[in-house]
XYZ file of C-alpha atoms in Angstrom:
254
model
C 78.382 105.931 77.061
C 76.910 102.471 77.487
C 74.127 101.384 79.798
C 72.676 97.922 80.427
C 69.228 96.969 81.715
C 69.259 93.736 83.709
C 65.981 93.735 85.649
C 62.387 94.682 84.963
C 61.964 98.465 84.662
C 58.869 100.619 84.464
C 59.786 104.155 83.321
C 63.350 105.358 82.811
C 64.435 108.839 81.760
C 67.228 109.402 79.254
C 69.383 112.530 78.921
C 71.096 112.452 75.542
C 74.031 114.665 76.492
C 76.309 112.506 74.349
C 76.105 109.528 72.036
C 74.471 106.766 74.078
C 74.149 103.004 73.685
C 71.472 101.213 75.674
C 70.932 97.446 75.706
C 67.662 95.972 76.970
C 67.967 92.486 78.443
C 66.008 89.549 77.055
C 62.335 89.320 78.054
C 62.432 92.695 79.787
C 59.715 95.317 79.328
C 60.385 99.011 79.804
C 59.302 102.505 78.802
C 62.069 104.995 78.032
C 61.454 108.746 77.996
C 63.943 111.151 76.421
C 63.830 114.241 78.652
C 66.581 116.185 76.903
C 68.827 115.772 73.887
C 71.980 117.534 72.814
C 72.110 118.638 69.196
C 73.234 115.788 66.946
C 73.415 113.285 69.825
C 72.761 109.686 68.808
C 70.898 106.957 70.694
C 71.715 103.364 69.776
C 69.209 100.953 71.269
C 69.613 97.168 71.238
C 66.453 95.240 72.126
C 67.352 91.645 72.862
C 65.277 88.500 72.380
C 61.726 88.719 73.692
C 62.158 92.190 75.207
C 59.689 95.056 74.809
C 60.455 98.780 74.689
C 58.357 101.921 74.267
C 60.614 104.896 73.499
C 58.956 108.301 73.926
C 60.613 111.346 72.370
C 59.143 114.826 72.996
C 60.526 116.866 70.104
C 63.008 119.666 70.714
C 65.152 122.001 68.639
C 67.871 119.512 67.791
C 69.018 116.973 65.245
C 69.143 113.883 67.429
C 69.281 110.538 65.641
C 68.143 107.071 66.647
C 69.409 103.648 65.581
C 67.394 100.682 66.828
C 68.203 96.953 66.572
C 65.199 94.720 67.316
C 66.074 91.048 67.794
C 64.084 87.796 67.761
C 60.502 88.146 69.025
C 61.316 91.549 70.527
C 58.871 94.440 70.238
C 59.651 98.134 69.850
C 57.356 101.153 69.829
C 58.534 104.727 69.310
C 56.388 107.820 69.812
C 57.567 111.247 68.655
C 55.346 114.091 69.787
C 55.208 117.809 70.318
C 53.780 121.216 69.515
C 56.718 122.969 67.933
C 57.555 126.490 66.828
C 61.205 125.762 66.030
C 63.135 123.930 63.335
C 63.701 120.247 64.046
C 65.049 117.177 62.308
C 64.776 113.525 63.228
C 66.719 110.656 61.666
C 65.471 107.210 62.672
C 66.747 103.821 61.537
C 65.048 100.687 62.848
C 66.426 97.277 61.898
C 64.315 94.186 62.554
C 67.130 91.639 62.658
C 65.431 88.734 64.428
C 62.545 86.494 63.412
C 59.097 87.752 64.438
C 60.509 91.100 65.552
C 57.996 93.954 65.569
C 58.301 97.750 65.391
C 55.761 100.575 65.488
C 56.556 104.262 64.987
C 53.942 106.829 66.031
C 54.226 110.503 65.112
C 51.953 113.133 66.712
C 53.205 116.604 65.825
C 51.655 120.066 65.604
C 53.853 122.580 63.745
C 53.251 126.313 63.988
C 54.633 129.757 63.111
C 57.479 129.394 60.569
C 58.904 126.127 61.892
C 60.406 123.597 59.504
C 60.537 119.923 60.456
C 62.075 117.044 58.575
C 61.531 113.415 59.585
C 63.545 110.638 57.947
C 62.451 107.144 58.985
C 64.001 103.946 57.642
C 62.342 100.696 58.720
C 64.342 97.614 57.721
C 62.941 94.083 57.657
C 66.004 91.829 57.669
C 64.599 88.547 58.973
C 61.592 86.271 58.528
C 58.058 87.111 59.644
C 58.700 90.607 60.940
C 56.034 93.283 61.353
C 56.368 97.046 60.971
C 54.069 100.058 61.161
C 54.679 103.779 60.722
C 51.661 105.869 61.751
C 52.069 109.611 61.295
C 49.649 112.355 62.382
C 50.837 115.856 61.491
C 49.059 119.180 61.943
C 50.367 122.201 60.024
C 49.485 125.718 61.184
C 50.486 129.270 60.237
C 53.466 129.233 57.821
C 54.988 125.982 59.033
C 56.495 123.372 56.730
C 57.021 119.656 57.291
C 58.512 116.750 55.352
C 58.146 113.052 56.142
C 60.329 110.581 54.260
C 59.567 106.997 55.194
C 61.327 103.997 53.646
C 60.026 100.474 54.141
C 62.938 98.211 53.231
C 62.555 94.437 52.980
C 65.805 92.500 52.603
C 66.312 89.175 50.842
C 65.685 87.302 54.097
C 62.519 89.233 54.846
C 59.993 86.596 53.758
C 56.709 86.836 55.626
C 57.131 90.563 56.233
C 54.032 92.627 56.988
C 54.725 96.358 56.854
C 52.720 99.551 56.330
C 53.175 103.325 56.409
C 50.271 105.711 57.021
C 50.754 109.489 56.895
C 47.779 111.717 57.727
C 48.046 115.500 57.683
C 45.729 118.332 58.713
C 46.475 121.620 56.950
C 45.146 124.457 59.105
C 47.337 127.303 57.889
C 46.666 128.899 54.510
C 50.410 129.276 53.975
C 51.514 126.013 55.568
C 53.314 123.405 53.471
C 53.679 119.665 53.774
C 55.364 116.867 51.857
C 54.820 113.135 52.224
C 57.397 110.839 50.626
C 56.662 107.148 51.337
C 59.039 104.668 49.699
C 59.199 100.894 49.248
C 62.259 98.753 48.518
C 61.509 95.030 48.445
C 64.013 92.238 47.765
C 62.007 89.284 49.146
C 59.036 87.468 47.582
C 56.453 86.654 50.271
C 55.740 90.178 51.513
C 52.805 92.400 52.457
C 53.920 96.012 52.075
C 51.940 99.167 51.370
C 51.639 102.832 52.211
C 49.039 105.578 52.194
C 48.968 109.343 52.641
C 46.081 111.766 53.098
C 46.336 115.545 53.288
C 43.254 117.570 54.088
C 41.477 119.996 56.353
C 39.104 119.706 59.282
C 35.760 118.233 58.274
C 33.196 121.001 57.896
C 30.473 118.504 58.795
C 32.148 117.583 62.084
C 32.841 121.240 62.820
C 29.197 122.140 62.156
C 28.003 119.330 64.429
C 30.085 120.548 67.365
C 29.108 124.176 66.800
C 25.442 123.173 66.677
C 25.947 121.962 70.257
C 26.839 125.497 71.304
C 30.623 125.319 71.099
C 32.586 128.282 69.714
C 34.433 127.578 66.483
C 37.858 127.720 68.151
C 36.835 125.213 70.832
C 35.278 122.871 68.278
C 38.401 123.020 66.125
C 40.574 122.302 69.166
C 38.539 119.191 69.991
C 38.873 117.901 66.431
C 42.638 118.478 66.369
C 43.056 116.645 69.672
C 40.889 113.790 68.402
C 43.022 113.606 65.256
C 46.206 113.212 67.316
C 44.931 110.725 69.888
C 45.467 107.469 67.895
C 49.209 108.234 67.802
C 49.427 108.789 71.570
C 48.536 105.310 72.815
C 50.824 104.213 75.634
C 52.205 107.696 76.295
C 52.220 108.648 80.006
C 49.143 110.695 80.861
C 51.121 113.716 82.049
C 53.003 113.936 78.740
C 49.921 113.297 76.617
C 47.769 115.772 78.554
C 50.501 118.432 78.395
C 50.549 118.214 74.603
C 46.755 118.264 74.300
C 46.570 121.219 76.705
C 49.111 123.138 74.607
C 47.064 122.360 71.501
C 43.929 123.641 73.239
C 45.640 126.886 74.263
C 46.985 127.357 70.732
C 43.511 126.961 69.245
C 41.901 129.163 71.919
C 44.313 132.064 72.573
């Protein structure tokens, strides 16, 4: 199924009932929201010169995959989010094929119960002066397990690339497990590329401060978890963001 965007759009909903190809016209700005996805459905997104797209993907129990082509001076942002108690897998390939193309991937996920999630993100810099960011915020509860594999690839024509991967994890479950696997593959010379990962628990100092203000421990912990996720939720519609934060609050305060 192929769709074409020819005029300015604000928000558009996408049902991935089958493999879908969507082309965004030059200099167009739009926000795409995936409202449902069939297992193993694939979205191919072509972002033409000077266009801007924010793709928002609430996670579900599927293995949907995404292949993104970002052309000259186009900008792409992708936000994956959800509080999940099911197994999920996401395969994402973003190719920056035009000069000065830019891509940002934001991940805001809370895993609970015995869920297992696996995120594979490949960010390719295939042209001059491209910019890429992968910002991951994961919260692991109960007996959940999560793996993030992120590859920053810079091709031979990727001179002037500026790319970075940041993976931050909060471990709240004593039996929860997490793996962070950042990778670099660089074939060009003039490149800025790095990655960082931190895995830890809620700050006892911050928790004590909130409790000293009269908040119960569960409420204080909920506030800190929500605060941890917020940087990865910029640009997400308020109703979607607030729904996730409300679910987090309920989970922390049963």
